[in-house]
Short mmCIF file of C-alpha atoms and ligand atoms in Angstrom, two decimals:
data_model
loop_
_atom_site.label_atom_id
_atom_site.label_comp_id
_atom_site.label_asym_id
_atom_site.label_seq_id
_atom_site.Cartn_x
_atom_site.Cartn_y
_atom_site.Cartn_z
CA UNK A 1 25.06 18.46 5.28
CA UNK A 2 23.95 16.50 2.59
CA UNK A 3 23.75 12.96 4.15
CA UNK A 4 20.03 12.17 4.95
CA UNK A 5 19.89 10.31 8.12
CA UNK A 6 17.12 8.03 9.80
CA UNK A 7 15.35 10.85 11.87
CA UNK A 8 15.04 8.83 15.07
CA UNK A 9 17.23 6.79 17.28
CA UNK A 10 16.49 3.39 18.48
CA UNK A 11 15.19 2.62 22.01
CA UNK A 12 13.90 -0.80 21.91
CA UNK A 13 15.20 -3.56 19.64
CA UNK A 14 14.17 -7.01 18.20
CA UNK A 15 16.84 -9.48 17.52
CA UNK A 16 16.91 -10.96 13.95
CA UNK A 17 17.20 -14.55 13.71
CA UNK A 18 19.77 -15.93 11.32
CA UNK A 19 19.17 -19.20 9.48
CA UNK A 20 21.75 -21.17 7.27
CA UNK A 21 21.37 -21.94 3.70
CA UNK A 22 20.55 -25.58 4.55
CA UNK A 23 17.87 -24.37 6.86
CA UNK A 24 16.40 -22.11 4.22
CA UNK A 25 16.37 -25.00 1.56
CA UNK A 26 14.43 -27.09 3.96
CA UNK A 27 11.98 -24.28 4.98
CA UNK A 28 11.39 -23.51 1.45
CA UNK A 29 10.40 -27.06 0.62
CA UNK A 30 8.20 -27.31 3.60
CA UNK A 31 6.52 -24.15 2.55
CA UNK A 32 6.04 -25.43 -1.00
CA UNK A 33 8.11 -22.34 -2.13
CA UNK A 34 5.41 -19.99 -1.07
CA UNK A 35 7.03 -17.25 0.82
CA UNK A 36 3.53 -16.50 2.65
CA UNK A 37 3.76 -19.92 4.22
CA UNK A 38 7.16 -19.29 5.89
CA UNK A 39 7.28 -18.49 9.46
CA UNK A 40 8.24 -14.84 10.14
CA UNK A 41 10.98 -16.02 12.69
CA UNK A 42 12.63 -17.76 9.84
CA UNK A 43 13.11 -14.50 7.89
CA UNK A 44 15.96 -12.20 8.44
CA UNK A 45 14.84 -9.02 6.41
CA UNK A 46 10.86 -8.95 5.97
CA UNK A 47 9.92 -6.85 2.80
CA UNK A 48 6.61 -8.72 2.34
CA UNK A 49 4.56 -5.51 3.21
CA UNK A 50 4.58 -2.08 4.61
CA UNK A 51 1.36 -2.47 6.13
CA UNK A 52 1.00 -2.97 9.91
CA UNK A 53 4.79 -3.30 10.24
CA UNK A 54 5.80 0.15 11.18
CA UNK A 55 7.87 0.76 14.31
CA UNK A 56 5.76 2.97 16.65
CA UNK A 57 7.19 6.12 18.25
CA UNK A 58 7.68 6.73 21.92
CA UNK A 59 4.70 9.28 21.75
CA UNK A 60 2.56 6.57 20.08
CA UNK A 61 3.27 3.98 22.94
CA UNK A 62 2.75 6.92 25.61
CA UNK A 63 -0.58 7.61 24.04
CA UNK A 64 -1.59 4.05 23.96
CA UNK A 65 -1.13 4.18 27.90
CA UNK A 66 -3.99 6.63 28.03
CA UNK A 67 -6.29 4.76 25.70
CA UNK A 68 -9.96 4.88 27.09
CA UNK A 69 -11.63 1.54 26.63
CA UNK A 70 -15.12 2.68 27.17
CA UNK A 71 -17.72 1.09 24.85
CA UNK A 72 -19.21 4.39 24.01
CA UNK A 73 -18.07 7.72 23.75
CA UNK A 74 -14.35 7.13 24.50
CA UNK A 75 -12.00 10.27 24.70
CA UNK A 76 -9.68 8.45 22.54
CA UNK A 77 -12.34 8.45 19.74
CA UNK A 78 -12.75 12.24 19.92
CA UNK A 79 -8.76 12.59 19.79
CA UNK A 80 -8.86 10.56 16.78
CA UNK A 81 -11.71 12.30 15.09
CA UNK A 82 -10.22 15.74 15.80
CA UNK A 83 -6.92 14.47 14.30
CA UNK A 84 -8.56 13.27 11.15
CA UNK A 85 -10.83 16.28 10.83
CA UNK A 86 -7.99 18.77 11.13
CA UNK A 87 -6.32 16.86 8.33
CA UNK A 88 -9.04 16.22 6.15
CA UNK A 89 -11.87 18.44 6.94
CA UNK A 90 -14.37 15.59 6.50
CA UNK A 91 -17.41 15.75 8.62
CA UNK A 92 -17.99 12.22 9.69
CA UNK A 93 -15.25 10.00 10.69
CA UNK A 94 -16.09 6.18 11.03
CA UNK A 95 -13.44 4.07 12.50
CA UNK A 96 -12.83 0.61 11.26
CA UNK A 97 -10.61 -2.31 12.09
CA UNK A 98 -8.42 -1.93 8.87
CA UNK A 99 -8.76 -0.31 5.33
CA UNK A 100 -10.75 -3.21 3.68
CA UNK A 101 -13.50 -2.94 6.29
CA UNK A 102 -13.88 0.75 5.43
CA UNK A 103 -14.20 -0.29 1.78
CA UNK A 104 -16.76 -2.95 2.32
CA UNK A 105 -18.92 -0.68 4.31
CA UNK A 106 -18.83 2.05 1.72
CA UNK A 107 -19.31 -0.45 -1.26
CA UNK A 108 -22.22 -2.37 0.55
CA UNK A 109 -24.19 0.94 0.96
CA UNK A 110 -23.34 2.53 -2.25
CA UNK A 111 -22.74 -0.05 -4.83
CA UNK A 112 -25.12 -2.42 -6.82
CA UNK A 113 -24.90 -4.84 -9.80
CA UNK A 114 -24.82 -2.78 -12.98
CA UNK A 115 -22.59 -0.10 -11.43
CA UNK A 116 -19.07 0.64 -12.47
CA UNK A 117 -16.41 2.09 -10.33
CA UNK A 118 -13.07 3.57 -11.69
CA UNK A 119 -9.89 4.08 -10.00
CA UNK A 120 -6.26 4.83 -11.18
CA UNK A 121 -5.60 1.24 -10.10
CA UNK A 122 -7.72 -0.74 -7.59
CA UNK A 123 -5.77 -2.50 -4.89
CA UNK A 124 -6.57 -6.20 -4.80
CA UNK A 125 -9.00 -5.97 -1.71
CA UNK A 126 -10.57 -2.92 -3.22
CA UNK A 127 -11.48 -4.74 -6.33
CA UNK A 128 -12.44 -7.76 -4.46
CA UNK A 129 -14.88 -5.80 -2.28
CA UNK A 130 -16.23 -4.03 -5.18
CA UNK A 131 -16.87 -7.16 -7.25
CA UNK A 132 -18.51 -8.77 -4.27
CA UNK A 133 -21.35 -6.22 -4.36
CA UNK A 134 -21.84 -7.13 -8.08
CA UNK A 135 -20.36 -3.85 -9.35
CA UNK A 136 -17.57 -3.62 -11.89
CA UNK A 137 -14.11 -2.33 -10.93
CA UNK A 138 -12.24 -0.39 -13.63
CA UNK A 139 -8.73 0.72 -13.77
CA UNK A 140 -7.98 3.90 -15.60
CA UNK A 141 -4.20 4.48 -15.95
CA UNK A 142 -2.86 6.11 -19.00
CA UNK A 143 -0.98 4.00 -21.50
CA UNK A 144 2.30 5.70 -21.03
CA UNK A 145 2.20 4.83 -17.21
CA UNK A 146 1.95 1.03 -17.99
CA UNK A 147 5.41 1.09 -19.28
CA UNK A 148 7.71 -0.02 -16.38
CA UNK A 149 10.68 1.80 -17.71
CA UNK A 150 8.97 5.27 -18.37
CA UNK A 151 10.15 7.92 -15.93
CA UNK A 152 7.08 10.03 -15.23
CA UNK A 153 7.07 12.22 -12.24
CA UNK A 154 3.31 11.46 -11.52
CA UNK A 155 2.91 7.93 -12.90
CA UNK A 156 -0.02 7.36 -10.65
CA UNK A 157 -2.17 9.92 -12.46
CA UNK A 158 -5.69 8.81 -13.51
CA UNK A 159 -6.36 9.07 -17.23
CA UNK A 160 -8.96 11.74 -17.31
CA UNK A 161 -10.18 11.64 -20.93
CA UNK A 162 -10.78 7.77 -20.27
CA UNK A 163 -12.86 8.80 -17.31
CA UNK A 164 -14.90 11.28 -19.37
CA UNK A 165 -15.51 8.59 -22.00
CA UNK A 166 -16.63 6.03 -19.56
CA UNK A 167 -18.95 8.63 -17.92
CA UNK A 168 -20.35 9.25 -21.58
CA UNK A 169 -20.75 5.44 -22.22
CA UNK A 170 -22.15 4.18 -19.01
CA UNK A 171 -23.88 7.43 -17.64
CA UNK A 172 -23.35 9.17 -14.29
CA UNK A 173 -26.11 7.21 -12.62
CA UNK A 174 -24.03 3.82 -13.15
CA UNK A 175 -21.15 5.35 -11.35
CA UNK A 176 -21.69 5.71 -7.61
CA UNK A 177 -18.13 7.01 -6.95
CA UNK A 178 -14.71 7.55 -8.64
CA UNK A 179 -11.71 6.46 -6.49
CA UNK A 180 -8.13 7.91 -6.67
CA UNK A 181 -5.63 5.83 -4.79
CA UNK A 182 -2.75 7.75 -3.43
CA UNK A 183 0.00 6.74 -3.94
CA UNK A 184 -1.02 4.02 -6.54
CA UNK A 185 0.21 0.89 -4.88
CA UNK A 186 -0.57 -1.70 -7.50
CA UNK A 187 0.90 0.69 -10.14
CA UNK A 188 4.15 0.83 -8.43
CA UNK A 189 3.80 2.99 -5.42
CA UNK A 190 3.72 6.10 -7.91
CA UNK A 191 2.17 9.39 -6.93
CA UNK A 192 -0.85 11.35 -8.34
CA UNK A 193 -0.34 14.90 -8.96
CA UNK A 194 -2.39 17.61 -7.44
CA UNK A 195 -3.32 18.82 -11.01
CA UNK A 196 -4.63 15.45 -11.70
CA UNK A 197 -6.68 15.41 -8.62
CA UNK A 198 -8.26 18.78 -9.53
CA UNK A 199 -8.85 17.66 -13.11
CA UNK A 200 -10.70 14.53 -11.90
CA UNK A 201 -12.47 16.84 -9.13
CA UNK A 202 -13.69 18.89 -12.18
CA UNK A 203 -15.11 16.11 -13.88
CA UNK A 204 -16.86 14.27 -11.01
CA UNK A 205 -18.25 17.55 -9.88
CA UNK A 206 -19.70 18.35 -13.31
CA UNK A 207 -21.45 14.96 -13.24
CA UNK A 208 -22.30 15.09 -9.57
CA UNK A 209 -20.33 11.83 -8.88
CA UNK A 210 -18.69 11.59 -5.27
CA UNK A 211 -14.98 11.37 -5.46
CA UNK A 212 -13.15 9.36 -2.89
CA UNK A 213 -9.49 9.01 -1.83
CA UNK A 214 -7.90 5.68 -1.03
CA UNK A 215 -5.66 7.62 1.09
CA UNK A 216 -3.41 4.83 2.75
CA UNK A 217 -0.15 6.55 1.75
CA UNK A 218 -1.39 10.24 1.48
CA UNK A 219 1.70 11.58 3.16
CA UNK A 220 4.05 9.89 0.89
CA UNK A 221 1.96 11.42 -2.05
CA UNK A 222 2.15 14.74 -0.44
CA UNK A 223 5.96 14.67 -0.33
CA UNK A 224 6.29 13.77 -3.95
CA UNK A 225 3.92 16.73 -4.76
CA UNK A 226 6.19 18.98 -2.71
CA UNK A 227 9.31 17.77 -4.48
CA UNK A 228 8.00 17.52 -7.94
CA UNK A 229 4.94 19.70 -8.82
CA UNK A 230 5.57 23.27 -9.59
CA UNK A 231 4.14 25.71 -7.06
CA UNK A 232 4.15 23.40 -3.94
CA UNK A 233 7.83 23.63 -2.99
CA UNK A 234 7.08 26.09 -0.28
CA UNK A 235 4.11 24.25 1.18
CA UNK A 236 4.19 22.13 4.38
CA UNK A 237 3.24 18.37 3.81
CA UNK A 238 0.30 18.97 5.94
CA UNK A 239 -0.85 21.84 3.90
CA UNK A 240 -0.56 19.84 0.49
CA UNK A 241 -2.35 16.84 2.20
CA UNK A 242 -5.25 19.11 3.32
CA UNK A 243 -5.49 20.45 -0.17
CA UNK A 244 -5.71 16.75 -1.52
CA UNK A 245 -8.52 15.84 0.93
CA UNK A 246 -10.45 19.01 0.27
CA UNK A 247 -10.84 18.02 -3.41
CA UNK A 248 -12.59 14.76 -2.38
CA UNK A 249 -15.97 13.97 -0.83
CA UNK A 250 -14.79 11.24 1.36
CA UNK A 251 -11.99 8.68 1.73
CA UNK A 252 -11.23 5.06 2.69
CA UNK A 253 -7.97 4.81 5.00
CA UNK A 254 -5.83 1.98 6.14
CA UNK A 255 -3.97 3.26 9.23
CA UNK A 256 -1.51 0.36 8.86
CA UNK A 257 0.34 2.51 6.35
CA UNK A 258 0.96 6.04 6.70
CA UNK A 259 -0.41 6.38 10.38
CA UNK A 260 2.35 3.89 11.66
CA UNK A 261 -0.35 1.80 13.49
CA UNK A 262 -0.19 -1.99 13.51
CA UNK A 263 -3.95 -1.96 13.02
CA UNK A 264 -6.84 0.25 12.12
CA UNK A 265 -8.63 2.32 9.63
CA UNK A 266 -11.42 4.73 8.97
CA UNK A 267 -14.03 5.86 6.52
CA UNK A 268 -14.98 9.48 5.99
CA UNK A 269 -17.83 11.41 4.18
CA UNK A 270 -19.39 14.81 4.16
CA UNK A 271 -23.00 13.07 3.34
CA UNK A 272 -25.05 12.93 6.61
CA UNK A 273 -27.50 10.30 5.16
CA UNK A 274 -24.74 8.06 3.89
CA UNK A 275 -22.90 8.39 7.30
CA UNK A 276 -25.90 7.23 9.02
CA UNK A 277 -26.29 4.17 6.82
CA UNK A 278 -22.63 3.40 7.14
CA UNK A 279 -22.99 3.68 10.85
CA UNK A 280 -25.86 1.34 11.01
CA UNK A 281 -23.79 -1.20 9.06
CA UNK A 282 -20.79 -0.50 11.27
CA UNK A 283 -22.69 -1.50 14.53
CA UNK A 284 -23.74 -4.84 12.74
CA UNK A 285 -20.27 -5.98 11.72
CA UNK A 286 -17.50 -3.81 13.24
CA UNK A 287 -18.62 -2.35 16.46
CA UNK A 288 -20.15 0.92 17.83
CA UNK A 289 -19.29 4.23 15.95
CA UNK A 290 -16.75 5.30 18.58
CA UNK A 291 -14.44 2.43 18.46
CA UNK A 292 -15.26 0.54 15.17
CA UNK A 293 -13.65 -2.72 15.90
CA UNK A 294 -10.50 -1.05 17.59
CA UNK A 295 -9.34 -0.79 20.95
CA UNK A 296 -9.20 2.75 22.48
CA UNK A 297 -5.57 2.41 22.61
CA UNK A 298 -5.46 1.77 18.81
CA UNK A 299 -7.33 4.94 18.22
CA UNK A 300 -4.88 6.95 20.12
CA UNK A 301 -1.79 5.44 18.20
CA UNK A 302 -3.46 6.43 14.94
CA UNK A 303 -4.19 9.95 16.06
CA UNK A 304 -0.36 10.38 17.04
CA UNK A 305 0.75 8.72 13.81
CA UNK A 306 -1.30 10.86 11.60
CA UNK A 307 0.54 13.87 12.81
CA UNK A 308 4.16 12.28 12.84
CA UNK A 309 3.84 11.17 9.42
CA UNK A 310 3.70 14.72 8.10
CA UNK A 311 7.00 15.72 9.58
CA UNK A 312 9.31 16.88 6.87
CA UNK A 313 12.57 15.30 8.03
CA UNK A 314 10.64 11.90 8.30
CA UNK A 315 9.35 12.29 4.76
CA UNK A 316 12.43 13.42 3.41
CA UNK A 317 14.23 10.26 4.73
CA UNK A 318 11.40 7.88 3.93
CA UNK A 319 11.31 8.92 0.36
CA UNK A 320 15.05 8.93 0.09
CA UNK A 321 15.53 5.69 1.46
CA UNK A 322 13.12 3.88 -0.84
CA UNK A 323 14.90 5.78 -3.76
CA UNK A 324 18.30 4.58 -2.35
CA UNK A 325 17.45 0.94 -2.63
CA UNK A 326 15.97 1.57 -6.14
CA UNK A 327 18.76 3.54 -7.57
CA UNK A 328 21.42 1.31 -6.37
CA UNK A 329 19.97 -1.84 -7.86
CA UNK A 330 18.59 -0.15 -11.07
CA UNK A 331 21.93 1.51 -11.85
CA UNK A 332 23.64 -1.83 -11.63
CA UNK A 333 21.53 -3.24 -14.25
CA UNK A 334 18.44 -4.65 -12.42
CA UNK A 335 15.34 -3.44 -14.03
CA UNK A 336 12.78 -1.87 -11.81
CA UNK A 337 9.44 0.01 -12.05
CA UNK A 338 10.79 3.57 -12.82
CA UNK A 339 11.01 6.02 -10.97
CA UNK A 340 11.11 4.31 -7.56
CA UNK A 341 7.85 4.79 -5.66
CA UNK A 342 7.11 5.90 -2.23
CA UNK A 343 6.81 2.56 -0.07
CA UNK A 344 8.24 -0.02 -2.32
CA UNK A 345 10.71 -0.87 -5.01
CA UNK A 346 9.17 -3.15 -7.95
CA UNK A 347 11.74 -5.43 -9.86
CA UNK A 348 10.62 -6.08 -13.18
CA UNK A 349 11.36 -9.86 -13.08
CA UNK A 350 9.82 -10.49 -16.66
CA UNK A 351 12.47 -8.17 -17.97
CA UNK A 352 15.25 -9.42 -15.65
CA UNK A 353 14.53 -13.20 -16.38
CA UNK A 354 13.37 -13.34 -19.87
CA UNK A 355 14.34 -16.95 -20.08
CA UNK A 356 11.59 -17.87 -17.77
CA UNK A 357 8.11 -17.90 -19.36
CA UNK A 358 5.27 -16.07 -17.48
CA UNK A 359 3.53 -19.38 -17.05
CA UNK A 360 6.43 -20.39 -14.90
CA UNK A 361 6.32 -17.32 -12.70
CA UNK A 362 9.72 -15.34 -13.18
CA UNK A 363 8.99 -13.15 -10.06
CA UNK A 364 8.27 -16.12 -7.81
CA UNK A 365 11.37 -17.57 -9.11
CA UNK A 366 13.18 -14.36 -8.12
CA UNK A 367 11.56 -14.01 -4.63
CA UNK A 368 12.50 -17.69 -3.74
CA UNK A 369 15.94 -17.20 -4.77
CA UNK A 370 16.32 -13.97 -2.57
CA UNK A 371 15.14 -15.94 0.38
CA UNK A 372 17.31 -18.87 -0.32
CA UNK A 373 20.38 -16.60 -0.74
CA UNK A 374 19.88 -14.02 1.92
CA UNK A 375 16.78 -14.69 4.07
CA UNK A 376 14.86 -11.91 2.47
CA UNK A 377 11.08 -12.02 2.10
CA UNK A 378 9.33 -10.12 -0.74
CA UNK A 379 6.00 -10.53 -2.70
CA UNK A 380 5.15 -11.59 -6.13
CA UNK A 381 2.79 -9.29 -7.83
CA UNK A 382 2.53 -11.03 -11.45
CA UNK A 383 1.01 -14.13 -12.76
CA UNK A 384 0.71 -15.91 -9.53
CA UNK A 385 -1.32 -13.17 -8.08
CA UNK A 386 -3.37 -12.00 -11.06
CA UNK A 387 -3.27 -15.21 -13.33
CA UNK A 388 -3.85 -14.18 -17.01
CA UNK A 389 -4.78 -10.68 -16.08
CA UNK A 390 -1.27 -9.80 -14.96
CA UNK A 391 0.20 -6.72 -16.98
CA UNK A 392 3.70 -7.34 -15.66
CA UNK A 393 5.81 -9.87 -13.63
CA UNK A 394 6.91 -7.72 -10.69
CA UNK A 395 8.61 -8.64 -7.39
CA UNK A 396 7.71 -6.04 -4.74
CA UNK A 397 10.08 -5.15 -2.00
CA UNK A 398 7.78 -3.07 0.51
CA UNK A 399 9.78 -1.16 3.11
CA UNK A 400 8.27 -1.08 6.62
CA UNK A 401 8.23 2.47 8.20
CA UNK A 402 11.12 3.15 10.60
CA UNK A 403 12.12 -0.41 11.07
CA UNK A 404 15.15 -1.07 9.03
CA UNK A 405 18.38 1.17 8.86
CA UNK A 406 20.53 1.89 5.89
CA UNK A 407 22.79 -1.13 6.61
CA UNK A 408 19.82 -3.33 6.34
CA UNK A 409 19.06 -1.83 2.80
CA UNK A 410 22.78 -2.25 1.86
CA UNK A 411 22.42 -5.94 2.65
CA UNK A 412 19.40 -6.06 0.49
CA UNK A 413 21.13 -4.33 -2.19
CA UNK A 414 24.24 -6.73 -2.01
CA UNK A 415 21.82 -9.77 -2.01
CA UNK A 416 19.99 -8.59 -5.17
CA UNK A 417 23.18 -7.92 -7.07
CA UNK A 418 24.66 -11.17 -6.26
CA UNK A 419 21.56 -12.95 -7.48
CA UNK A 420 21.49 -10.75 -10.59
CA UNK A 421 25.09 -12.04 -11.36
CA UNK A 422 23.81 -15.49 -11.79
CA UNK A 423 20.31 -14.75 -12.88
CA UNK A 424 20.70 -16.95 -16.24
CA UNK A 425 20.64 -20.12 -13.83
CA UNK A 426 17.24 -19.42 -12.30
CA UNK A 427 14.41 -21.79 -13.02
CA UNK A 428 10.73 -21.42 -13.28
CA UNK A 429 8.04 -22.92 -11.03
CA UNK A 430 4.87 -24.52 -11.34
CA UNK A 431 1.97 -24.72 -9.26
CA UNK A 432 1.01 -28.00 -7.57
CA UNK A 433 -1.98 -27.06 -5.40
CA UNK A 434 -4.03 -24.08 -5.24
CA UNK A 435 -7.41 -22.84 -3.68
CA UNK A 436 -10.35 -21.46 -5.73
CA UNK A 437 -9.46 -17.95 -5.39
CA UNK A 438 -6.80 -15.51 -4.07
CA UNK A 439 -4.38 -18.38 -4.66
CA UNK A 440 -1.21 -16.47 -3.98
CA UNK A 441 -1.57 -16.75 -0.33
CA UNK A 442 -1.71 -20.49 -0.08
CA UNK A 443 -0.96 -22.21 -3.25
CA UNK A 444 2.32 -24.59 -3.23
CA UNK A 445 5.00 -24.80 -5.98
CA UNK A 446 7.45 -27.19 -7.26
CA UNK A 447 10.64 -26.09 -9.31
CA UNK A 448 10.42 -26.76 -12.98
N1 F0G B 501 -5.90 0.16 -0.33
C1 F0G B 501 -4.52 0.10 -0.79
C2 F0G B 501 -4.13 1.11 -1.80
C3 F0G B 501 -3.86 -0.81 0.03
O1 F0G B 501 -2.42 -0.90 -0.33
C4 F0G B 501 -4.44 -1.67 0.96
C5 F0G B 501 -3.55 -2.68 1.59
C6 F0G B 501 -5.61 -1.63 1.29
C7 F0G B 501 -6.33 -0.61 0.56
C8 F0G B 501 -6.30 -2.50 2.15
O2 F0G B 501 -6.10 -1.96 3.54
O3 F0G B 501 -4.79 -3.99 4.46
O4 F0G B 501 -5.81 -2.06 6.07
O5 F0G B 501 -7.36 -3.69 4.88
N2 F0G B 501 -2.42 -2.98 1.25
C9 F0G B 501 -1.31 -3.89 2.04
C10 F0G B 501 -0.28 -4.11 1.09
C11 F0G B 501 -2.05 -5.07 2.27
O6 F0G B 501 0.60 -5.00 1.28
O7 F0G B 501 -0.04 -3.39 0.11
P1 F0G B 501 -6.13 -3.12 4.81
#
């Protein structure tokens, strides 16, 4: 059979609350046209993020009941540690309350003013945490990958010659680590090839620079390698993931993505001295090293999720359903970041709405219109989020894991195509109030 179905059935459901167009007009006005300021109950389909929004499985809920809440030495921690070590091979597993806490601890211990840390593309919290230590965050994506329309199989790959140049210019001593983000979220959810990881590994090893994975979406990346990279078709997703981790010296991980957990993360390393420094800081800010700011039940949910996410039928469905949304809108003329990524589709609103100047936020306009038209929430990744540094005006539709069915996605496709049919009438927005930094979370707008 060629139909790819959701590889689960539904045991517990949550009702969706419908609003009328008049309600939504009023709610938008009240929220200053900022979708972050809407109440979740006023949203029909929420594609704001795939982070912490997964549906957990029966096995995860069952495991949560055996969560052991001991302050020190909980068996739930040892179950998590063994799941992480089996997957990654790393010696030290340090739990944290989410991904950015792992980043903060790693960077606080390793980074100083004068340091520079390259990444294929830093996620915004990663960049912010690095800059907070005084270090410089540099993105090394090849020029061809910046073209939203280029259909490259591994558009998340790091630019290895640029990495070599950076090391030659700044010297290895100024580079405390190199990070590769799999998949590359800010670059469109695009995968990184094993060959690229191996090439980066070769360079970092030659200069004795530690290589870290920002591994939030490691399983989705592994599936793309299996499908697209010669030599891996016969490998299991677990074998591919194990090889990816074996090339690195450590990782940061947000369990809110590919571990199907609603909260959690961890930091791994093979370096005993570094692990001790990290655990000392962990105790100061997150908690004892066998819980790291999480409840024992969270550790259990993550341990089970790390196994489930590597099931081939899940990954086949996951990547196919993201591609389904992408192809259905792109083939009908809506420009997206090509090819479809793993966890999200990014509409190129700058290209779709050329009559709205960047300074009037075309992706914000499209996001507001999708909510107004159909109750769908998305997130702007463009000039609202990055100001003058924005490379593109994108609207991200992130797909929560195991939450929405194909008919929900069909509804999203229909809504986007209806808005696309009258796109020339969409207007720009201007900002009326904004905070000093990370303005996208709380600024207010007015239609121009
Ligand atoms: N790294 C990447 C690549 C991410 O996508 C995120 C979070 C983090 C680190 C931080 O993890 O949220 O657990 O602290 N991304 C979410 C998103 C928020 O919507 O893309 P966290």
